[in-house]
XYZ file of C-alpha atoms in Angstrom:
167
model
C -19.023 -15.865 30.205
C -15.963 -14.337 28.412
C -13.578 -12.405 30.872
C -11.653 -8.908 30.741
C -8.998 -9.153 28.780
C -6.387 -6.406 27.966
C -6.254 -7.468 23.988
C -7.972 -5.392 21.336
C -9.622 -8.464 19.995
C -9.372 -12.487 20.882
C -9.492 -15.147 18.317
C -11.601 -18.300 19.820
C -11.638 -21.882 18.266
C -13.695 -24.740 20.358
C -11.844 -27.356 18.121
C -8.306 -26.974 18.017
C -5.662 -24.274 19.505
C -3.492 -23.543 16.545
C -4.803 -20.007 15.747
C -3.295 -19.473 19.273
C -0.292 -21.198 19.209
C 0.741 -19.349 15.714
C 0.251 -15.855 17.519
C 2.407 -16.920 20.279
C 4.726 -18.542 17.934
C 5.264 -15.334 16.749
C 4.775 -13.201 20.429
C 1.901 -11.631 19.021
C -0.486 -13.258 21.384
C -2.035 -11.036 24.402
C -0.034 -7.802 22.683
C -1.778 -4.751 22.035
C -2.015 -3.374 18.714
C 0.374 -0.456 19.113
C 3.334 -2.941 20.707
C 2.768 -5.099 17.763
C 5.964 -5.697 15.023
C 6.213 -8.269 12.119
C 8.403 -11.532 13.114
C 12.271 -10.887 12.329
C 11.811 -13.472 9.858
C 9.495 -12.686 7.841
C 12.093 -10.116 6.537
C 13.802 -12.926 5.023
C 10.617 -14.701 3.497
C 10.381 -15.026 -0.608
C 9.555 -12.616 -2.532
C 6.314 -14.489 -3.286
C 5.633 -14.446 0.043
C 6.345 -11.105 1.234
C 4.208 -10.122 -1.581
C 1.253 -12.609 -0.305
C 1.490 -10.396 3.102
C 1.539 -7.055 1.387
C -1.966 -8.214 -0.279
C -3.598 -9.094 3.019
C -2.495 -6.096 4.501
C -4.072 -4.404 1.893
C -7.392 -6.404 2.300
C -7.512 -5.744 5.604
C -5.863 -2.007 6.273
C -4.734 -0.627 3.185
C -6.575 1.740 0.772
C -6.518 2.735 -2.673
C -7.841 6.296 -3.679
C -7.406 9.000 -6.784
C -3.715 10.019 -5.396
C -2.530 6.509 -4.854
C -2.386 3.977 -2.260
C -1.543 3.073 1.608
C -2.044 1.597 4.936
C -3.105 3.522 7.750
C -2.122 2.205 11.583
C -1.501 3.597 15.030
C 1.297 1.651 15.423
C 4.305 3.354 13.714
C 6.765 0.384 14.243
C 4.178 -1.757 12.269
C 4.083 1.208 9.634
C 7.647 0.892 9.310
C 8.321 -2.926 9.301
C 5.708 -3.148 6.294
C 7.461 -0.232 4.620
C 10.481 -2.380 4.660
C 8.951 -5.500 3.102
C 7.441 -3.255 0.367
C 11.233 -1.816 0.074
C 12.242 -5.272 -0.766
C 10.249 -5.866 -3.360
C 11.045 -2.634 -5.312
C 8.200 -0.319 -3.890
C 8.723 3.144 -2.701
C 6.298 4.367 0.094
C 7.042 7.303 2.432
C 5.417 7.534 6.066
C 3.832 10.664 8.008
C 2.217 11.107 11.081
C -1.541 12.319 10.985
C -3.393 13.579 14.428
C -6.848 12.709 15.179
C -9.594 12.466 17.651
C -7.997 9.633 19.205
C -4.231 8.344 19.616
C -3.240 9.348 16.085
C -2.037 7.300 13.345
C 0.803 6.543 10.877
C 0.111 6.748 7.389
C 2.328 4.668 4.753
C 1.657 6.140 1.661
C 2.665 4.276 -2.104
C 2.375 7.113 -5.132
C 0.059 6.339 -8.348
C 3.146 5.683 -10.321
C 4.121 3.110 -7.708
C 0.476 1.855 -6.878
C 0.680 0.599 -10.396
C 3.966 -1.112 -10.321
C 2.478 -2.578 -7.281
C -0.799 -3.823 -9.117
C 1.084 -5.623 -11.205
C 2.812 -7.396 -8.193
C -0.267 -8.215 -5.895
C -3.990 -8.721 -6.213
C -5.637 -6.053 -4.122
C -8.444 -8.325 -3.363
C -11.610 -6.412 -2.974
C -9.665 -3.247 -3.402
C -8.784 -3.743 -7.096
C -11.510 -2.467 -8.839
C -10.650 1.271 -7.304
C -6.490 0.055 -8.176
C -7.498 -0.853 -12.330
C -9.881 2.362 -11.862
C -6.594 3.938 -10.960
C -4.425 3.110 -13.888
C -7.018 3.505 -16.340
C -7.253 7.538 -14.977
C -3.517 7.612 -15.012
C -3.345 6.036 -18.921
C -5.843 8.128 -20.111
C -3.696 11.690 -18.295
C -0.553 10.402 -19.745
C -2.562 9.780 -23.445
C -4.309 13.111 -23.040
C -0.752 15.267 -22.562
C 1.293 13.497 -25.088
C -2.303 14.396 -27.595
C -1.439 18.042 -26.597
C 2.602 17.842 -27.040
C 2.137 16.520 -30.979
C 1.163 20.112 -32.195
C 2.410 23.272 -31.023
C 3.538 26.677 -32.181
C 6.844 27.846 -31.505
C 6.766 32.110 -32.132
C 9.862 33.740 -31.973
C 10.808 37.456 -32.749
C 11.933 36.892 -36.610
C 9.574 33.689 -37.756
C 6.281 30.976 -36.272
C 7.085 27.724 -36.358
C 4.818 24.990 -36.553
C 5.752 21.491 -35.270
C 3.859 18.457 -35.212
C 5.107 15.178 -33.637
C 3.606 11.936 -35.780
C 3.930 9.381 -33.663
């Protein structure tokens, strides 16, 4: 019989106690999920590594969608902490606040142009297909308006021009 606890979820192991002893490594163990924060040194981990965290955050919270890409949390401490390890590795994200039926949430959102630079960084995991999707929308936008900037008529009141770009 498993008693009350006050955690939002429990991680058991009948062999060995190390899952455990990480999380309290770390103070993570017993905390709720809104009083969670990232360990002060994982600030100062490798790029490699901070970038290995930014993909399982993404495989386990993040999202990728037509406008670009993000994590979603109700903790906005968390929010913020991971907006500073994608900060270090050259990624610009912004944060709001959005209400819902429960305790809210904190939304860190990356831009398309960013998501990109991003895909190049990290895997995505499961997420990637929607990420490649993503670029290959934002490729075929950015061929489709330069195809409408090589020919175009410039009128003015004495003469019409016609220029075409050859590119």
């Amino acid at each position: 019989k498993r008693k009350e606890s006050n955690c939002d979820y429990s991680i058991y192991s009948n062999r060995n106690r190390e899952s455990r002893k990480l999380l309290e490594k770390y103070g993570i163990y017993g905390k709720k999920s809104y009083d969670k924060r990232l360990p002060s040194d994982w600030f100062t981990l490798s790029k490699r590594q901070r970038l290995r965290f930014i993909d399982l955050m993404f495989a386990t919270d993040g999202y990728v969608q037509s406008n670009g890409s993000g994590v979603t949390l109700a903790n906005r401490g968390l929010i913020e902490d991971i907006q500073h390890i994608l900060s270090s590795v050259g990624i610009i994200s912004s944060i709001c606040y959005k209400k819902n039926n429960k305790a809210g949430a904190w939304v860190l959102s990356i831009s398309r142009k960013e998501t990109i630079r991003l895909l190049d960084m990290i895997t995505f995991m499961q997420k990637r297909h929607k990420a490649e999707k993503l670029k290959e929308t934002i490729q075929h936008m950015v061929k489709r308006q330069n195809a409408m900037f090589r020919h175009f008529k410039i009128t003015d009141y004495f003469r019409s021009v016609e220029i075409t770009y050859n590119q």
